[in-house]
Tab-separated table of C-alpha atoms in Angstrom:
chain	number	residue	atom	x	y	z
T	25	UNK	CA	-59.625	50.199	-157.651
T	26	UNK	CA	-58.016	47.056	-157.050
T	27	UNK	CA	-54.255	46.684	-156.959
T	28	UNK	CA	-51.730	43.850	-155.815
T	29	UNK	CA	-51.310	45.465	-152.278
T	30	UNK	CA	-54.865	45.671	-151.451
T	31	UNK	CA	-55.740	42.345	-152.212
T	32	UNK	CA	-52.450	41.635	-150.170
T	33	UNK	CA	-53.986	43.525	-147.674
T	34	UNK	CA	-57.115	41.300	-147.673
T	35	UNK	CA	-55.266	38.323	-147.601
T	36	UNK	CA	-53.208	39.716	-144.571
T	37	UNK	CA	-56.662	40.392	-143.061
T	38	UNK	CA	-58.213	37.339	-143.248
T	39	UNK	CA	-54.734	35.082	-142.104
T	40	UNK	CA	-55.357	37.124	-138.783
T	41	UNK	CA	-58.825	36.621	-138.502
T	42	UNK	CA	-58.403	32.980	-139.523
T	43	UNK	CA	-55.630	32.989	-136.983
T	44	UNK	CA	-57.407	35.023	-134.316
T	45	UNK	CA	-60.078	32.670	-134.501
T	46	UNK	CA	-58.377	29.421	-133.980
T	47	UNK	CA	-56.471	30.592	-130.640
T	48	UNK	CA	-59.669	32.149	-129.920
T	49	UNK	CA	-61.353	28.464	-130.122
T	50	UNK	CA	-58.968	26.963	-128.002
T	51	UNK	CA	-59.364	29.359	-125.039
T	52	UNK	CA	-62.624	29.386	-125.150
T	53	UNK	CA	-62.806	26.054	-124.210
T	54	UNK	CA	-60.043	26.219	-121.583
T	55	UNK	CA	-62.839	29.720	-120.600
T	56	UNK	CA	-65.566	27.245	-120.288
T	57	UNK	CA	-63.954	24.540	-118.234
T	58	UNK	CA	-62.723	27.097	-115.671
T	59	UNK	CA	-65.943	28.704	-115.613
T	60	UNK	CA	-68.149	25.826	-115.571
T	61	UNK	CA	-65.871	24.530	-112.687
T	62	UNK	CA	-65.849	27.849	-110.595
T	63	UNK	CA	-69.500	27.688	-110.916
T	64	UNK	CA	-69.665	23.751	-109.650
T	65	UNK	CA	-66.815	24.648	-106.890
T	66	UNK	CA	-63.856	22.659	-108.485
T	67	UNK	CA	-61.149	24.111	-109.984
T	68	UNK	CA	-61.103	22.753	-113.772
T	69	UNK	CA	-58.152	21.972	-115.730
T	70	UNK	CA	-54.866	23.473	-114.151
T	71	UNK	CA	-51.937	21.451	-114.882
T	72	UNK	CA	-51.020	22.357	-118.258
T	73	UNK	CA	-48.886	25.626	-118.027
T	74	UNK	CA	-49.316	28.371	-115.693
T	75	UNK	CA	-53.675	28.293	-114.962
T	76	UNK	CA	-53.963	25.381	-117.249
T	77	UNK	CA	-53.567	28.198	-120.314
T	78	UNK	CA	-51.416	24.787	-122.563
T	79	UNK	CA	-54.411	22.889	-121.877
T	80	UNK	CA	-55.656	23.640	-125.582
T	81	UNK	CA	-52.559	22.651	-126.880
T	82	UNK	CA	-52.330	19.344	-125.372
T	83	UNK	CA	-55.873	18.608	-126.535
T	84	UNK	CA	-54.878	19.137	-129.869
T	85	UNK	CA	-51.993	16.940	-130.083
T	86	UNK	CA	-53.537	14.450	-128.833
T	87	UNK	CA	-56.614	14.593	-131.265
T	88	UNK	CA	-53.927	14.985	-134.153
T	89	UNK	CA	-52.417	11.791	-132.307
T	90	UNK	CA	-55.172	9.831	-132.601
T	91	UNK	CA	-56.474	6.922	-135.233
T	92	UNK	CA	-59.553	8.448	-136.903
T	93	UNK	CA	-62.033	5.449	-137.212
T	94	UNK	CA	-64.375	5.236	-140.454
T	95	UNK	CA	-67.463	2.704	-139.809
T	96	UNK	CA	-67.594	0.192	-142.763
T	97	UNK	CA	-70.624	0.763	-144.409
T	98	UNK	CA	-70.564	4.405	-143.947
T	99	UNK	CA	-70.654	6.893	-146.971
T	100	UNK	CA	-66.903	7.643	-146.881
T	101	UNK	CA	-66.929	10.351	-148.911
T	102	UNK	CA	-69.697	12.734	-147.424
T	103	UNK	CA	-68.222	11.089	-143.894
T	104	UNK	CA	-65.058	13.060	-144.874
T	105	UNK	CA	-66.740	16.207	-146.442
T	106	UNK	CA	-69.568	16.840	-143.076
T	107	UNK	CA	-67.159	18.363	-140.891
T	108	UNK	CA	-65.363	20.162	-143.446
T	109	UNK	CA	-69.176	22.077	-144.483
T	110	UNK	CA	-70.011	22.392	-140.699
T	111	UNK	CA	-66.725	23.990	-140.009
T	112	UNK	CA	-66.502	26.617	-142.572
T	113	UNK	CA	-70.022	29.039	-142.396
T	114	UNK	CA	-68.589	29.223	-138.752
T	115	UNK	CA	-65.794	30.750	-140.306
T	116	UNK	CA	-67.183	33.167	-142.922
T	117	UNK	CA	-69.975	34.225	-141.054
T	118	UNK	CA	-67.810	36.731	-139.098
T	119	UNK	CA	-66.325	38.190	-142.632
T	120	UNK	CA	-68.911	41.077	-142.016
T	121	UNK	CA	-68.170	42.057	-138.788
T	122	UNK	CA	-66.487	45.224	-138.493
T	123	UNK	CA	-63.925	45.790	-135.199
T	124	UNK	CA	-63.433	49.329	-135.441
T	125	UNK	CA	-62.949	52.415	-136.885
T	126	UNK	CA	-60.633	52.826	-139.988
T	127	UNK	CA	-56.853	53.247	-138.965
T	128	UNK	CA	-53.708	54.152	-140.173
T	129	UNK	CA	-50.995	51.323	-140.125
T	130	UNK	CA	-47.579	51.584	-141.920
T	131	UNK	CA	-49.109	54.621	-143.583
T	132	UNK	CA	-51.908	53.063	-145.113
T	133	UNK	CA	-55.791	53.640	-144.699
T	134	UNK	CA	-57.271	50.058	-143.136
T	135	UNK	CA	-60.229	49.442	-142.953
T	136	UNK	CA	-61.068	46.958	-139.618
T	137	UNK	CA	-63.334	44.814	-141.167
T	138	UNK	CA	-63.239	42.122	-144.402
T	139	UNK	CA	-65.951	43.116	-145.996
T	140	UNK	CA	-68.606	45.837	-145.579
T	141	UNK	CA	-71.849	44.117	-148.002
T	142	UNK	CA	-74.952	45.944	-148.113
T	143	UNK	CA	-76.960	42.808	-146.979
T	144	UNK	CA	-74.596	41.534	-144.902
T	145	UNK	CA	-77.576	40.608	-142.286
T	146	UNK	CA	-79.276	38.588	-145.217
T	147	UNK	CA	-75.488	36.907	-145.624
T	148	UNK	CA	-75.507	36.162	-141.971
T	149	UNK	CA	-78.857	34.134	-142.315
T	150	UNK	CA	-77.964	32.466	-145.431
T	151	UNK	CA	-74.159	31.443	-144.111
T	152	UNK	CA	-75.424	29.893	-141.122
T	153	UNK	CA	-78.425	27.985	-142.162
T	154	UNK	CA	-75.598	25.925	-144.686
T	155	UNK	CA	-74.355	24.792	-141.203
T	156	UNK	CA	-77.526	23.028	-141.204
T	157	UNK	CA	-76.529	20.475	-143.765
T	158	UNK	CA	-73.045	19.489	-142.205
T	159	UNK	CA	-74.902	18.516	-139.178
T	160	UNK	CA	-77.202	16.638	-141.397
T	161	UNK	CA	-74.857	14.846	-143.525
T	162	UNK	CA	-72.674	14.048	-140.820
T	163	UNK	CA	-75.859	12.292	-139.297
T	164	UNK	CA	-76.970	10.615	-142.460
T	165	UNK	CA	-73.288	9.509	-143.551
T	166	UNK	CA	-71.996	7.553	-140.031
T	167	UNK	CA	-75.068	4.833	-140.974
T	168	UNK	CA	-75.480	4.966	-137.085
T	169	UNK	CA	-78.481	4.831	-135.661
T	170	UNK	CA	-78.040	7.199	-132.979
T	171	UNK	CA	-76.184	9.460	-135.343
T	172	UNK	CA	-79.478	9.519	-137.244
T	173	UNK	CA	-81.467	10.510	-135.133
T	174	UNK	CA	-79.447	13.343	-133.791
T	175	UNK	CA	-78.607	14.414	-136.792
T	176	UNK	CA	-82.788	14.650	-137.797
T	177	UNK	CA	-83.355	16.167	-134.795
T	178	UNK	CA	-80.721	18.980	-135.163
T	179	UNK	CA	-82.023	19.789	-138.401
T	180	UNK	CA	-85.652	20.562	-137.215
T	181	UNK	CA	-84.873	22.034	-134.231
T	182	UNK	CA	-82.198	23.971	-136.416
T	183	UNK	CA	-84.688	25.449	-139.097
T	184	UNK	CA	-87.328	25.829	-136.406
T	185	UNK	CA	-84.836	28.391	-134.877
T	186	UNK	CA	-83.748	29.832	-137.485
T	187	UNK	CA	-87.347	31.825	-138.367
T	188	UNK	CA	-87.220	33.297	-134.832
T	189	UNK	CA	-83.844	34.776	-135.831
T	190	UNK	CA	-84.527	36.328	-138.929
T	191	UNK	CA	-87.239	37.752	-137.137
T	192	UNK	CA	-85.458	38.965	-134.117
T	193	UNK	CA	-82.597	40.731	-136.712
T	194	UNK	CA	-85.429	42.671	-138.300
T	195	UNK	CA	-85.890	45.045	-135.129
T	196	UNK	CA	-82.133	46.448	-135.453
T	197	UNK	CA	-82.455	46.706	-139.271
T	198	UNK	CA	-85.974	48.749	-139.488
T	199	UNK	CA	-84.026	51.075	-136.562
T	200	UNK	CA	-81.072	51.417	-138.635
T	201	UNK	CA	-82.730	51.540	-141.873
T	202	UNK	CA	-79.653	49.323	-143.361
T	203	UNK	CA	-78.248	45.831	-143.450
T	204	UNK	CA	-74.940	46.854	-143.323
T	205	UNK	CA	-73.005	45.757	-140.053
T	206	UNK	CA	-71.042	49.105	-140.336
T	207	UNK	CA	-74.216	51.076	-140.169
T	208	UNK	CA	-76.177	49.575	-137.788
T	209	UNK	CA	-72.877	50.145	-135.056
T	210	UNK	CA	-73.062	53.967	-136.638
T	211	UNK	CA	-76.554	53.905	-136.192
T	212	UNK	CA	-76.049	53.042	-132.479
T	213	UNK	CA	-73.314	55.155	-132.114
T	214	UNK	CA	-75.809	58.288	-132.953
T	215	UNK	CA	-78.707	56.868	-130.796
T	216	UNK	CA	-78.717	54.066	-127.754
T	217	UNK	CA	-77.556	50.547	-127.623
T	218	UNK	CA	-80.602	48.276	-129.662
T	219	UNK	CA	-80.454	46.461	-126.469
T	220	UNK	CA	-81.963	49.382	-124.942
T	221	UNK	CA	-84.341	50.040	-127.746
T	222	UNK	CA	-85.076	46.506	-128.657
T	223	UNK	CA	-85.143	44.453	-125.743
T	224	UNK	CA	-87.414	41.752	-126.899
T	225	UNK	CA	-85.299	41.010	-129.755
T	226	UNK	CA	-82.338	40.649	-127.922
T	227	UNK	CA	-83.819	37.999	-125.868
T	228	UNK	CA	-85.341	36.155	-128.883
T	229	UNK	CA	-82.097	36.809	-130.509
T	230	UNK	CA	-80.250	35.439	-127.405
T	231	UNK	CA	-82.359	32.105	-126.970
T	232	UNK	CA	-82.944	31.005	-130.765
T	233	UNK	CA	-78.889	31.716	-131.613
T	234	UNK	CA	-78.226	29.473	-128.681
T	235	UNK	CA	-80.562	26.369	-130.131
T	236	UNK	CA	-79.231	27.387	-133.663
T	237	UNK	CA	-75.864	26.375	-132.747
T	238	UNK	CA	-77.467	22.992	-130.534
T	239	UNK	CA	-75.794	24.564	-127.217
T	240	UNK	CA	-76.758	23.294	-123.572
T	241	UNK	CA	-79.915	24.130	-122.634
T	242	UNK	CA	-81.212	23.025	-126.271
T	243	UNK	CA	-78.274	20.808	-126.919
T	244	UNK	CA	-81.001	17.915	-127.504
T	245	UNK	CA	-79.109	16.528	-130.949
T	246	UNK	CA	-75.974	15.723	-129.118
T	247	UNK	CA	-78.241	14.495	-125.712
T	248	UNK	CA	-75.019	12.359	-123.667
T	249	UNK	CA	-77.852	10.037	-122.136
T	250	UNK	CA	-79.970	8.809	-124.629
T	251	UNK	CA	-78.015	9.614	-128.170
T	252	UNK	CA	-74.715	8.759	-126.884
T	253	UNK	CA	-73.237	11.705	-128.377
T	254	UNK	CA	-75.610	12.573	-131.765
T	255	UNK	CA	-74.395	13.410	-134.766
T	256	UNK	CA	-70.653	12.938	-134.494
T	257	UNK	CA	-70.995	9.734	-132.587
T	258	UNK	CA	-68.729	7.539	-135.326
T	259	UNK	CA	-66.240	10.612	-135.378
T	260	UNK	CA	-63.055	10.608	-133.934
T	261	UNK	CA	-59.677	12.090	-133.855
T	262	UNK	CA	-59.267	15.464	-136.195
T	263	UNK	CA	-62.680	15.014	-137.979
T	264	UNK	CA	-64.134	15.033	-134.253
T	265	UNK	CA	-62.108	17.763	-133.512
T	266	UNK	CA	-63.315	20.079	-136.672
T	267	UNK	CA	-67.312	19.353	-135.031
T	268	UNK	CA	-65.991	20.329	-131.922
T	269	UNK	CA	-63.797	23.477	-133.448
T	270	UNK	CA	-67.231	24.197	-135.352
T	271	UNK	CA	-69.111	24.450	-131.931
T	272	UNK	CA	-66.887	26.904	-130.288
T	273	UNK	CA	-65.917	29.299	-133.155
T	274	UNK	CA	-70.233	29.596	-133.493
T	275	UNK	CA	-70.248	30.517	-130.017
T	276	UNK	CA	-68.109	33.397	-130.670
T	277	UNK	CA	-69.592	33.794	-134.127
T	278	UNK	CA	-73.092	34.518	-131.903
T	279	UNK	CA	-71.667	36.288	-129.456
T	280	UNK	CA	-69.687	39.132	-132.230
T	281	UNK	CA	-73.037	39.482	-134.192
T	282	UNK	CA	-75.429	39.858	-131.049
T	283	UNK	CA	-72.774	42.178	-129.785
T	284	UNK	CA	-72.497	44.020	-132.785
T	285	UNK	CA	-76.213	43.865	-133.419
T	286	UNK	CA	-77.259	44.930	-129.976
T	287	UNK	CA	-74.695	45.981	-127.933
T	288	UNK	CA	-72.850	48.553	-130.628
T	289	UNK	CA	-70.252	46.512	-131.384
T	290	UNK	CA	-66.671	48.565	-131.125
T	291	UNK	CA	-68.492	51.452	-129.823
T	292	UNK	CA	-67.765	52.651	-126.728
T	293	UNK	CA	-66.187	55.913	-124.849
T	294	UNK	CA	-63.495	57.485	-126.476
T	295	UNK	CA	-63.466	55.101	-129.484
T	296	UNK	CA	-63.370	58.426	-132.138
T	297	UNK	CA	-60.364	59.995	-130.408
T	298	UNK	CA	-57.945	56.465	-129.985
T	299	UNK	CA	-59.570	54.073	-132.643
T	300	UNK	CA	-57.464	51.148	-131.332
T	301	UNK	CA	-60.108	51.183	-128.939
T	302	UNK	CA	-62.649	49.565	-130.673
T	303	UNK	CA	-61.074	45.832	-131.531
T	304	UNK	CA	-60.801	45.987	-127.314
T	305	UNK	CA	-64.204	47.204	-126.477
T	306	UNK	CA	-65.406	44.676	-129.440
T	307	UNK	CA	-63.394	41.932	-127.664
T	308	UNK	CA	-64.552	43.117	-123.859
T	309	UNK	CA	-68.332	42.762	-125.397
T	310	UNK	CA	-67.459	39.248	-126.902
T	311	UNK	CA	-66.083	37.938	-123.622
T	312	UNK	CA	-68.756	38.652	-121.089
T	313	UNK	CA	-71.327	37.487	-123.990
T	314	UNK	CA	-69.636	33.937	-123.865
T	315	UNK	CA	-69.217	33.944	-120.203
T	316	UNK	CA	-73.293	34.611	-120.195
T	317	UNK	CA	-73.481	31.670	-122.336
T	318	UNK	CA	-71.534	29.802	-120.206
T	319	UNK	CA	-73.450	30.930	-117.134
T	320	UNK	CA	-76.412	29.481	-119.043
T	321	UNK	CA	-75.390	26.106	-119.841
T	322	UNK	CA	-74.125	25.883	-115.863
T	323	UNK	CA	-77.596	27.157	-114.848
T	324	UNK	CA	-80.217	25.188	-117.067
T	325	UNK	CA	-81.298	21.593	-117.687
T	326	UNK	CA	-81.713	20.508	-120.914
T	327	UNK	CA	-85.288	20.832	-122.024
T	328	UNK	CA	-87.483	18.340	-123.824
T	329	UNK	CA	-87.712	17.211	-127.134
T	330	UNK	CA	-91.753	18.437	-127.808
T	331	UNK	CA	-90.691	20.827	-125.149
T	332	UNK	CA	-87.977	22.386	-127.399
T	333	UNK	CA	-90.245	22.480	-131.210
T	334	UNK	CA	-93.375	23.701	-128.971
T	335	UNK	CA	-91.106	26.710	-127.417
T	336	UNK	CA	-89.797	27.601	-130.972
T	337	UNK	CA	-92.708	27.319	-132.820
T	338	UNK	CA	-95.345	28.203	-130.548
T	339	UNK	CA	-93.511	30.999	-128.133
T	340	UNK	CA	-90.636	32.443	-130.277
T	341	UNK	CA	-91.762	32.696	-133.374
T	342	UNK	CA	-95.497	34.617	-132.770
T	343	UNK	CA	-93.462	37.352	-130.235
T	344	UNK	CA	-90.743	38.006	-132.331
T	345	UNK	CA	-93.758	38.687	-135.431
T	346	UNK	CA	-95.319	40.816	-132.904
T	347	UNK	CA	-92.394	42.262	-131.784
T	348	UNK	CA	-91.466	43.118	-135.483
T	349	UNK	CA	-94.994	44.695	-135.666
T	350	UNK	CA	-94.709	47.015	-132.667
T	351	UNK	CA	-91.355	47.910	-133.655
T	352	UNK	CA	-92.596	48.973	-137.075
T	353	UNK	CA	-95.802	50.230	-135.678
T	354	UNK	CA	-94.001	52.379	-133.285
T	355	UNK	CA	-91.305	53.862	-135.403
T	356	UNK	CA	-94.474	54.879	-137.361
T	357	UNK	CA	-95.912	57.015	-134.558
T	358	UNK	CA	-92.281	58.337	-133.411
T	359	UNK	CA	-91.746	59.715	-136.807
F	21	UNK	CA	-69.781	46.838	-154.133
F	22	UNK	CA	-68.635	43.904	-156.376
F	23	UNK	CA	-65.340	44.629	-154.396
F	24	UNK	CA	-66.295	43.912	-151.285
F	25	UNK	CA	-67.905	40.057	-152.530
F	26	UNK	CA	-63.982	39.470	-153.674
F	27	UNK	CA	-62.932	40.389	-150.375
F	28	UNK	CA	-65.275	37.394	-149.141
F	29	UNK	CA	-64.297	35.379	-151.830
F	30	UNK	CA	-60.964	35.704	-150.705
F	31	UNK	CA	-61.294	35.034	-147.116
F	32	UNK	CA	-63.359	32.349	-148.230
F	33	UNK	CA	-60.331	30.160	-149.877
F	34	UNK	CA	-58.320	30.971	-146.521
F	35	UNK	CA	-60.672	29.645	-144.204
F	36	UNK	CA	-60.467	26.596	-146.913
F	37	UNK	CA	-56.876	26.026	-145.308
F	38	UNK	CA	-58.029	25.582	-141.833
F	39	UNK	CA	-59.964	22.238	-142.059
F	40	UNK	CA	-57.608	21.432	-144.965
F	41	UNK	CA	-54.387	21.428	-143.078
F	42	UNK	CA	-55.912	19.708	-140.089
F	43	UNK	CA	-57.230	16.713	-142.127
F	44	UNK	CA	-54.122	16.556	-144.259
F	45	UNK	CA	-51.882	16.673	-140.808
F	46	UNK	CA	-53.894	14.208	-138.896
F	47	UNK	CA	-53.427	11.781	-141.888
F	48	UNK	CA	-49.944	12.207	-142.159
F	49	UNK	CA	-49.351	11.467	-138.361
F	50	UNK	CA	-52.269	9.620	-137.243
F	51	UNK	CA	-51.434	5.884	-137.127
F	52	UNK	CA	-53.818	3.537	-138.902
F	53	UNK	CA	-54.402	-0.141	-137.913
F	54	UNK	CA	-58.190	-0.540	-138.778
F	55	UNK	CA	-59.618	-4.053	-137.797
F	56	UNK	CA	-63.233	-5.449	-138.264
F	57	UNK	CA	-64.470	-4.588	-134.522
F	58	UNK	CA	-62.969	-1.481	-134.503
F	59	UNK	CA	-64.794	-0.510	-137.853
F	60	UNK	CA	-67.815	-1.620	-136.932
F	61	UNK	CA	-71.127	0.735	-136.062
F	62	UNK	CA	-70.998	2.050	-132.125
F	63	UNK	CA	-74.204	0.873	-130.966
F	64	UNK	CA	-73.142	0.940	-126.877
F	65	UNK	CA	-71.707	-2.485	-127.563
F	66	UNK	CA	-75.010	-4.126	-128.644
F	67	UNK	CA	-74.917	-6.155	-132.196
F	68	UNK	CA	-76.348	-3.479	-134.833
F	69	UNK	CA	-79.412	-5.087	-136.669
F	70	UNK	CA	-81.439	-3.866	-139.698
F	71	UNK	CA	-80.345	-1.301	-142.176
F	72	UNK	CA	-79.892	2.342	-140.718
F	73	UNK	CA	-81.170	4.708	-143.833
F	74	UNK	CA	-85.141	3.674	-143.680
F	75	UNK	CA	-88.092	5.622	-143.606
F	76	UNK	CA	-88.304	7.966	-140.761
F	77	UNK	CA	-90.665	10.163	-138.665
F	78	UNK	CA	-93.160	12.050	-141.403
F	79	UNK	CA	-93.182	14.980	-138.987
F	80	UNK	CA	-89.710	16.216	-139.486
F	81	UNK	CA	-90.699	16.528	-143.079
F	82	UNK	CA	-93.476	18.795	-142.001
F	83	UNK	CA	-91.783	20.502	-140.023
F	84	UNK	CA	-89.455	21.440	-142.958
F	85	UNK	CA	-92.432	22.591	-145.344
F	86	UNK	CA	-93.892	25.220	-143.015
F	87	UNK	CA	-90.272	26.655	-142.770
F	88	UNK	CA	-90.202	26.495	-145.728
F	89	UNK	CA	-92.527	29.140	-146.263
F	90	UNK	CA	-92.136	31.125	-143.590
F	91	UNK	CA	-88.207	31.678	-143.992
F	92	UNK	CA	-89.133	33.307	-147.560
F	93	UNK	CA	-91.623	35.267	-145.923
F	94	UNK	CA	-88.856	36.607	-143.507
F	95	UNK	CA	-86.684	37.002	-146.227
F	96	UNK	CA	-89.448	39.180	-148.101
F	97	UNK	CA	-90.094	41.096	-145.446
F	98	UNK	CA	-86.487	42.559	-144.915
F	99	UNK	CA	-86.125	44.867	-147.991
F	100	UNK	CA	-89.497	46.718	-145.905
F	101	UNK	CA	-87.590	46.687	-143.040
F	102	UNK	CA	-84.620	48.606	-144.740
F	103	UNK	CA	-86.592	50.724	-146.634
F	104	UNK	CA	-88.864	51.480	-143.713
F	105	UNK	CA	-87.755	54.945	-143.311
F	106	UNK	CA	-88.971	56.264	-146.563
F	107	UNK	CA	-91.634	54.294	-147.563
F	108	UNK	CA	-95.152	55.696	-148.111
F	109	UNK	CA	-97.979	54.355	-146.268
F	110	UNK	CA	-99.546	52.133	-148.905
F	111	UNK	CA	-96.320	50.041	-149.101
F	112	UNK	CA	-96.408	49.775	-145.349
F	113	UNK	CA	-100.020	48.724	-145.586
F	114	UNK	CA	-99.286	46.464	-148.219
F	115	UNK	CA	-96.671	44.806	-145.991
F	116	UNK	CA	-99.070	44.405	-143.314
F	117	UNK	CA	-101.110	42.453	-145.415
F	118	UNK	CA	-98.411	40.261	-146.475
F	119	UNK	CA	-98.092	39.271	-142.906
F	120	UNK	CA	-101.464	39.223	-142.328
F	121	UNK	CA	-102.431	36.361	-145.182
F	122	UNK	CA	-99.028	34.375	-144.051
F	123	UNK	CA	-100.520	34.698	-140.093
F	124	UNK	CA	-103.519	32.918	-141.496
F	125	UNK	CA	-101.267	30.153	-142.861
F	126	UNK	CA	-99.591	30.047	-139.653
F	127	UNK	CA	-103.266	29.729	-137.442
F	128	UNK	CA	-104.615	26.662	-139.970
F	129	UNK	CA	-101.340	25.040	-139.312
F	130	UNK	CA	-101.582	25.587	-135.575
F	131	UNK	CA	-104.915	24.698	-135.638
F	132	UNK	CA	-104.069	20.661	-137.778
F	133	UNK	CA	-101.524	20.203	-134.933
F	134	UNK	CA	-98.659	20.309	-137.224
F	135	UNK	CA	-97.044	22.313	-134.878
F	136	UNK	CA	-96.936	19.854	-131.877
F	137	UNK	CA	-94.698	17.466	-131.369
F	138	UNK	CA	-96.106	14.011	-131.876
């Protein structure tokens, strides 16, 4: 049952996930600019440190640095609180995600993951549609008008998204017959990849996780040309860093779940015999899923406005129904 | 299984810290010399006019009904989905169904144009 050191052990747990996650923020940005720049033949940031690798760092002094500006008829409180709630479901969302196989450290049993929750899919939903409202708020609160409207728009093309990715989760669960994260990468571990079996979901998974978290091509709320920047226009300084910090940890927060959905998370060769495997193939999986992302932002323009609702509402949503029919239908038949 | 809700509960308060410590530092160091111009709304440098929080487009509220509904349908249909395996086939046809009367809802709504983008 529960004792001081496991709850120590949780806490321990968390501080390096916390941890892990921050550093893991900053060089994924200093990942993107290289990237995006290799792609558009420059070179990208390369002054800071050996391959521009303090970069990160001096961003974040300087945001600490600088005066954060509050406009004067905004709400000041819910000004203060919207990055806070936007921030946060970035963070939890990965408490289900499990890195690897059970180890022995200092001669205890650990357990690589926070929290194994028998609906830990239906958690996933739940955490990041509350990301929803710090977007929202933030709009609302700035009493801009441009902040406004991005705000409104994120929040229907938000929700609009969201229904294609409940849908495209159900494929994995009705193959794994659980919502566990731990089963489902046991499940794959027995048969193939879902990628493999599920194809169709992956890609609806792929595209409406991208718009969920307002990413280049669908990055329409924060459009540079006509909104100025969208939501987080009257930010600045650390509350403009938190959006930002909120952006980034998503994209890794997609990028653990579709690998862990699809892709069987920690699994990999050899994983049973060295478990201290699995955190690196889980990591490996991560990386080449953000570079993709990457890759996608460098390759796409950003679509429309009706465009964007007509593609979620009209496309996504009806195939990933039908694909959760002819999954069900065929697991029927199989059986 | 209550166990493993502490363990988010937990991790919960920690990630608390993060956005905590970064307001609370950036307060302490920032330096702070508002003035009226610099408080004022960014509007690209034009003079803002009329209040900000009016009535807006009806549509978004539309938009937020019909998820409305069919997010609890997706939620409804996922203890089918787990339970797939061992279900017997009148649950699975009553599932079917489910989807069935909500795909009606879905064609009427495609068919008023509430889907498109006005």
């Amino acid at each position: 049952m529960i004792d001081a050191a496991l709850i120590w052990e949780w806490i321990i747990k968390s501080l390096i996930l916390i941890i892990f996650l921050t550093v893991g923020f900053m060089y994924v940005t200093v990942y993107e600019r290289r990237f995006l720049a290799r792609i558009q033949s420059r070179i990208g940031p390369n002054r800071a440190g050996p391959f521009g690798l303090l970069q990160p760092a001096a961003d974040g002094l300087k945001l600490i640095f600088k005066e954060e500006l509050i406009p004067a008829n905004a709400d000041k409180f819910i000004f203060l609180l919207a990055p806070i709630i936007t921030v946060i479901p970035a963070l939890i969302v990965l408490a289900v995600i499990p890195w690897g196989e059970a180890m022995v450290i200092f001669g205890r049993q650990v357990n690589l993951f926070i929290s194994d929750v028998n609906v830990a899919v239906v958690y996933i939903m739940a955490v990041t549609s509350i990301s929803v409202y710090g977007i929202t708020l933030a709009g609302w609160s700035s009493n801009n008008k441009y902040a406004l409207l991005g705000g409104l728009r994120a929040t229907a093309q938000m929700i609009s998204y969201e229904l294609a990715l409940g849908l495209a989760f159900m494929g994995p669960v009705v193959l794994a017959g659980s919502l566990s994260m731990v089963d489902i990468v046991r499940a794959q571990q027995s048969s193939l990849w879902y990628v493999v079996l599920q194809p169709a979901a992956f890609l609806i998974y792929f595209f409406a996780s991208i718009a969920e978290i307002n990413r280049a091509p669908f990055d329409m709320p924060e459009a540079e040309q006509e909104l100025t920047a969208g939501y987080h226009a009257e930010y600045s300084g650390m509350k403009f860093a938190l959006f930002f910090m909120a952006e980034y940890i998503k994209m890794i927060a997609i990028s653990t779940i579709g690998a862990t959905l699809f892709f069987g998370g920690f699994d990999g060769p050899f994983v049973d015999q060295i478990p201290w495997l699995g955190p690196i193939y889980l990591l490996a999986k991560v990386v080449i899923y953000l570079g993709v992302l990457i890759w996608v932002r460098a390759s796409w323009p950003r679509i429309r406005y009706d465009r964007l609702m007509q593609l979620g509402w009209k496309i996504m949503f009806p195939l990933a129904l039908l694909n959760v029919i002819i999954t069900a239908v065929v697991v029927v038949l199989v059986n | 299984m209550l166990n493993q809700w502490l363990y988010i509960g937990i991790f919960f308060i920690i990630a608390m810290f993060l956005p905590a410590v970064a307001i609370f530092l950036a307060r302490l160091l920032s330096p702070k010399k508002p003035t009226k111009i610099k408080n004022s709304v960014y509007e690209c440098g034009m003079e803002t006019f009329d209040p900000t929080w009016i009535q807006f487009k009806i549509q978004y509220y539309l938009y937020g009904l019909i998820f409305l509904i069919f997010d609890v349908e997706i939620v409804f249909l996922f203890p089918f989905a787990v339970a797939y395996g061992n279900l017997a086939l009148f649950a699975v046809v009553e599932a079917i169904i489910f989807i069935l009367i909500l795909l009606g809802g879905y064609l009427y709504v495609w068919r008023k144009d509430a889907l498109t983008w006005q």
